[in-house]
Amino acid sequence: MAEETIFSKIIRREIPADILFQDDLVTAFRDINPLAPSHILIIPNHLIATVNDVKASDERALGRMMTVAAKIAEEEGIANDGYRLIMNCNKHGGQEVYHIHMHLVGGRPLGRILAT
Ligand code: 5GP
């Protein structure tokens, strides 16, 4: 059983976060350390530690993450210019919080997909 992270507390609103969207499956909130004018994290409400742990039964929540990403990009006014969706997995992927999350990043040109 994976251990809860700070993201579970955000989902339950036990600690503050700038929540843009929440329903029965997912929660979206602004990253505390934004790397671009729009930097939003979209997460499933139930704990999945890494992309390696995804199961077929998670597909509804994962699909909702995509539709919520598109909705928020529209609301942020970045849909037409474009943005990037990123999911980091484990050490080489640079994952720091072990509750899967999709980064929605945009609001400026982001350059090539990898910095190095
Ligand atoms: P990762 O490196 O795991 O893909 O990304 C984790 C992200 O979570 C980072 O961009 C980091 O700034 C963000 N983050 C970590 N702790 C908090 C928090 O308590 N609140 C919010 N809003 N974002 C957080």
CSV table of N, CA, C and O in Angstrom, one decimal, residues 43-96:
chain,number,residue,atom,x,y,z
A,43,ILE,N,-4.6,15.8,-10.6
A,43,ILE,CA,-4.3,14.5,-9.9
A,43,ILE,C,-5.6,13.7,-9.7
A,43,ILE,O,-6.7,14.2,-9.6
A,44,PRO,N,-5.4,12.4,-9.7
A,44,PRO,CA,-6.6,11.5,-9.3
A,44,PRO,C,-6.8,11.7,-7.8
A,44,PRO,O,-5.9,11.9,-7.1
A,45,ASN,N,-8.1,11.6,-7.4
A,45,ASN,CA,-8.4,11.7,-6.0
A,45,ASN,C,-8.0,10.5,-5.2
A,45,ASN,O,-7.7,10.6,-4.0
A,46,HIS,N,-7.8,9.4,-5.8
A,46,HIS,CA,-7.3,8.2,-5.1
A,46,HIS,C,-5.8,8.1,-5.4
A,46,HIS,O,-5.3,8.5,-6.5
A,47,LEU,N,-5.2,7.5,-4.4
A,47,LEU,CA,-3.7,7.5,-4.5
A,47,LEU,C,-3.2,6.4,-5.5
A,47,LEU,O,-3.5,5.2,-5.3
A,48,ILE,N,-2.5,6.9,-6.5
A,48,ILE,CA,-1.7,6.0,-7.4
A,48,ILE,C,-0.3,6.6,-7.3
A,48,ILE,O,-0.1,7.7,-7.5
A,49,ALA,N,0.7,5.8,-6.8
A,49,ALA,CA,2.0,6.3,-6.5
A,49,ALA,C,2.8,6.8,-7.7
A,49,ALA,O,3.3,7.9,-7.8
A,50,THR,N,2.8,5.9,-8.8
A,50,THR,CA,3.6,6.2,-10.0
A,50,THR,C,2.8,5.7,-11.2
A,50,THR,O,1.9,4.9,-11.1
A,51,VAL,N,3.2,6.2,-12.3
A,51,VAL,CA,2.6,5.7,-13.6
A,51,VAL,C,2.7,4.1,-13.7
A,51,VAL,O,1.9,3.4,-14.2
A,52,ASN,N,3.8,3.6,-13.1
A,52,ASN,CA,4.0,2.1,-13.1
A,52,ASN,C,2.9,1.4,-12.4
A,52,ASN,O,2.7,0.2,-12.6
A,53,ASP,N,2.2,2.1,-11.5
A,53,ASP,CA,1.1,1.5,-10.7
A,53,ASP,C,-0.3,1.6,-11.3
A,53,ASP,O,-1.2,1.1,-10.6
A,54,VAL,N,-0.4,2.2,-12.4
A,54,VAL,CA,-1.7,2.4,-13.0
A,54,VAL,C,-2.3,1.1,-13.4
A,54,VAL,O,-1.6,0.2,-14.0
A,55,LYS,N,-3.6,1.0,-13.2
A,55,LYS,CA,-4.4,-0.2,-13.5
A,55,LYS,C,-5.6,0.1,-14.4
A,55,LYS,O,-5.9,1.3,-14.5
A,56,ALA,N,-6.1,-0.9,-15.0
A,56,ALA,CA,-7.3,-0.6,-15.9
A,56,ALA,C,-8.4,0.1,-15.2
A,56,ALA,O,-9.1,1.0,-15.7
A,57,SER,N,-8.5,-0.2,-13.9
A,57,SER,CA,-9.6,0.4,-13.1
A,57,SER,C,-9.4,1.9,-12.8
A,57,SER,O,-10.3,2.6,-12.4
A,58,ASP,N,-8.2,2.4,-13.2
A,58,ASP,CA,-7.9,3.8,-13.0
A,58,ASP,C,-8.2,4.6,-14.2
A,58,ASP,O,-8.1,5.8,-14.3
A,59,GLU,N,-8.7,3.9,-15.3
A,59,GLU,CA,-8.8,4.6,-16.6
A,59,GLU,C,-9.8,5.8,-16.6
A,59,GLU,O,-9.6,6.8,-17.2
A,60,ARG,N,-10.9,5.6,-15.8
A,60,ARG,CA,-11.9,6.8,-15.7
A,60,ARG,C,-11.2,8.0,-15.2
A,60,ARG,O,-11.3,9.1,-15.7
A,61,ALA,N,-10.5,7.9,-14.1
A,61,ALA,CA,-9.8,9.0,-13.5
A,61,ALA,C,-8.7,9.6,-14.4
A,61,ALA,O,-8.6,10.8,-14.6
A,62,LEU,N,-8.0,8.7,-15.1
A,62,LEU,CA,-6.9,9.2,-16.0
A,62,LEU,C,-7.5,9.9,-17.2
A,62,LEU,O,-7.0,10.9,-17.6
A,63,GLY,N,-8.6,9.4,-17.7
A,63,GLY,CA,-9.3,10.1,-18.8
A,63,GLY,C,-9.8,11.4,-18.3
A,63,GLY,O,-9.7,12.4,-19.1
A,64,ARG,N,-10.4,11.5,-17.1
A,64,ARG,CA,-10.9,12.8,-16.6
A,64,ARG,C,-9.8,13.8,-16.5
A,64,ARG,O,-10.0,15.0,-16.7
A,65,MET,N,-8.6,13.3,-16.1
A,65,MET,CA,-7.4,14.2,-16.0
A,65,MET,C,-7.2,14.9,-17.3
A,65,MET,O,-6.9,16.1,-17.4
A,66,MET,N,-7.4,14.2,-18.4
A,66,MET,CA,-7.1,14.8,-19.8
A,66,MET,C,-8.2,15.8,-20.1
A,66,MET,O,-7.9,16.9,-20.6
A,67,THR,N,-9.5,15.5,-19.8
A,67,THR,CA,-10.5,16.4,-20.2
A,67,THR,C,-10.5,17.7,-19.3
A,67,THR,O,-10.7,18.8,-19.7
A,68,VAL,N,-10.1,17.5,-18.0
A,68,VAL,CA,-9.9,18.6,-17.1
A,68,VAL,C,-8.7,19.5,-17.6
A,68,VAL,O,-8.8,20.7,-17.5
A,69,ALA,N,-7.7,18.9,-18.1
A,69,ALA,CA,-6.5,19.6,-18.6
A,69,ALA,C,-7.0,20.5,-19.7
A,69,ALA,O,-6.6,21.7,-19.8
A,70,ALA,N,-7.7,20.0,-20.7
A,70,ALA,CA,-8.2,20.8,-21.8
A,70,ALA,C,-9.1,21.9,-21.3
A,70,ALA,O,-9.0,23.1,-21.8
A,71,LYS,N,-10.0,21.7,-20.4
A,71,LYS,CA,-10.9,22.7,-19.9
A,71,LYS,C,-10.1,23.8,-19.2
A,71,LYS,O,-10.4,25.0,-19.4
A,72,ILE,N,-9.1,23.4,-18.4
A,72,ILE,CA,-8.4,24.5,-17.6
A,72,ILE,C,-7.5,25.3,-18.6
A,72,ILE,O,-7.3,26.5,-18.5
A,73,ALA,N,-6.9,24.6,-19.6
A,73,ALA,CA,-6.1,25.3,-20.6
A,73,ALA,C,-7.0,26.4,-21.3
A,73,ALA,O,-6.5,27.5,-21.5
A,74,GLU,N,-8.2,26.0,-21.6
A,74,GLU,CA,-9.1,27.0,-22.2
A,74,GLU,C,-9.4,28.2,-21.2
A,74,GLU,O,-9.3,29.3,-21.6
A,75,GLU,N,-9.6,27.8,-20.0
A,75,GLU,CA,-9.9,28.9,-19.0
A,75,GLU,C,-8.7,29.8,-18.7
A,75,GLU,O,-8.9,31.0,-18.4
A,76,GLU,N,-7.5,29.2,-18.8
A,76,GLU,CA,-6.3,30.0,-18.6
A,76,GLU,C,-5.9,30.8,-19.8
A,76,GLU,O,-5.0,31.6,-19.7
A,77,GLY,N,-6.6,30.6,-20.9
A,77,GLY,CA,-6.4,31.4,-22.1
A,77,GLY,C,-5.1,30.9,-22.9
A,77,GLY,O,-4.5,31.7,-23.6
A,78,ILE,N,-4.7,29.7,-22.7
A,78,ILE,CA,-3.5,29.2,-23.3
A,78,ILE,C,-3.7,28.1,-24.3
A,78,ILE,O,-2.8,27.6,-24.9
A,79,ALA,N,-5.0,27.8,-24.5
A,79,ALA,CA,-5.3,26.6,-25.4
A,79,ALA,C,-4.8,26.9,-26.8
A,79,ALA,O,-4.2,26.0,-27.4
A,80,ASN,N,-5.0,28.0,-27.4
A,80,ASN,CA,-4.7,28.3,-28.8
A,80,ASN,C,-3.2,28.3,-29.0
A,80,ASN,O,-2.6,27.7,-29.9
A,81,ASP,N,-2.5,29.1,-28.1
A,81,ASP,CA,-1.0,29.2,-28.2
A,81,ASP,C,-0.3,27.8,-27.9
A,81,ASP,O,0.7,27.5,-28.5
A,82,GLY,N,-0.9,27.1,-27.0
A,82,GLY,CA,-0.4,25.8,-26.7
A,82,GLY,C,0.3,25.7,-25.3
A,82,GLY,O,0.5,26.7,-24.7
A,83,TYR,N,0.5,24.5,-24.9
A,83,TYR,CA,1.0,24.2,-23.6
A,83,TYR,C,1.6,22.8,-23.6
A,83,TYR,O,1.7,22.1,-24.6
A,84,ARG,N,2.1,22.4,-22.4
A,84,ARG,CA,2.7,21.0,-22.3
A,84,ARG,C,2.1,20.3,-21.2
A,84,ARG,O,1.8,20.9,-20.1
A,85,LEU,N,1.8,19.0,-21.3
A,85,LEU,CA,1.4,18.1,-20.3
A,85,LEU,C,2.5,17.2,-20.0
A,85,LEU,O,3.0,16.5,-20.9
A,86,ILE,N,2.8,17.1,-18.7
A,86,ILE,CA,4.0,16.3,-18.3
A,86,ILE,C,3.6,15.4,-17.1
A,86,ILE,O,3.0,15.8,-16.2
A,87,MET,N,4.1,14.1,-17.2
A,87,MET,CA,4.0,13.2,-16.0
A,87,MET,C,5.3,12.6,-15.8
A,87,MET,O,5.9,11.9,-16.7
A,88,ASN,N,5.9,12.9,-14.6
A,88,ASN,CA,7.2,12.3,-14.3
A,88,ASN,C,7.1,11.0,-13.5
A,88,ASN,O,6.2,10.9,-12.7
A,89,CYS,N,7.9,10.0,-13.8
A,89,CYS,CA,7.9,8.8,-13.2
A,89,CYS,C,9.2,8.4,-12.6
A,89,CYS,O,10.2,8.3,-13.3
A,90,ASN,N,9.2,8.2,-11.2
A,90,ASN,CA,10.4,7.7,-10.5
A,90,ASN,C,11.6,8.6,-10.7
A,90,ASN,O,11.5,9.7,-11.2
A,91,LYS,N,12.7,8.1,-10.3
A,91,LYS,CA,13.9,8.9,-10.1
A,91,LYS,C,14.4,9.5,-11.4
A,91,LYS,O,14.6,10.7,-11.5
A,92,HIS,N,14.5,8.7,-12.5
A,92,HIS,CA,15.0,9.3,-13.7
A,92,HIS,C,14.0,10.2,-14.4
A,92,HIS,O,14.4,11.1,-15.1
A,93,GLY,N,12.8,10.1,-14.0
A,93,GLY,CA,11.7,11.0,-14.5
A,93,GLY,C,11.7,12.3,-13.7
A,93,GLY,O,11.0,13.2,-14.1
A,94,GLY,N,12.4,12.3,-12.6
A,94,GLY,CA,12.3,13.5,-11.8
A,94,GLY,C,11.1,13.6,-10.9
A,94,GLY,O,10.8,14.7,-10.5
A,95,GLN,N,10.5,12.5,-10.6
A,95,GLN,CA,9.3,12.6,-9.7
A,95,GLN,C,9.7,12.8,-8.3
A,95,GLN,O,10.5,12.2,-7.7
A,96,GLU,N,9.0,13.8,-7.7
A,96,GLU,CA,9.3,14.2,-6.3
A,96,GLU,C,8.1,13.8,-5.4
A,96,GLU,O,8.3,13.5,-4.2
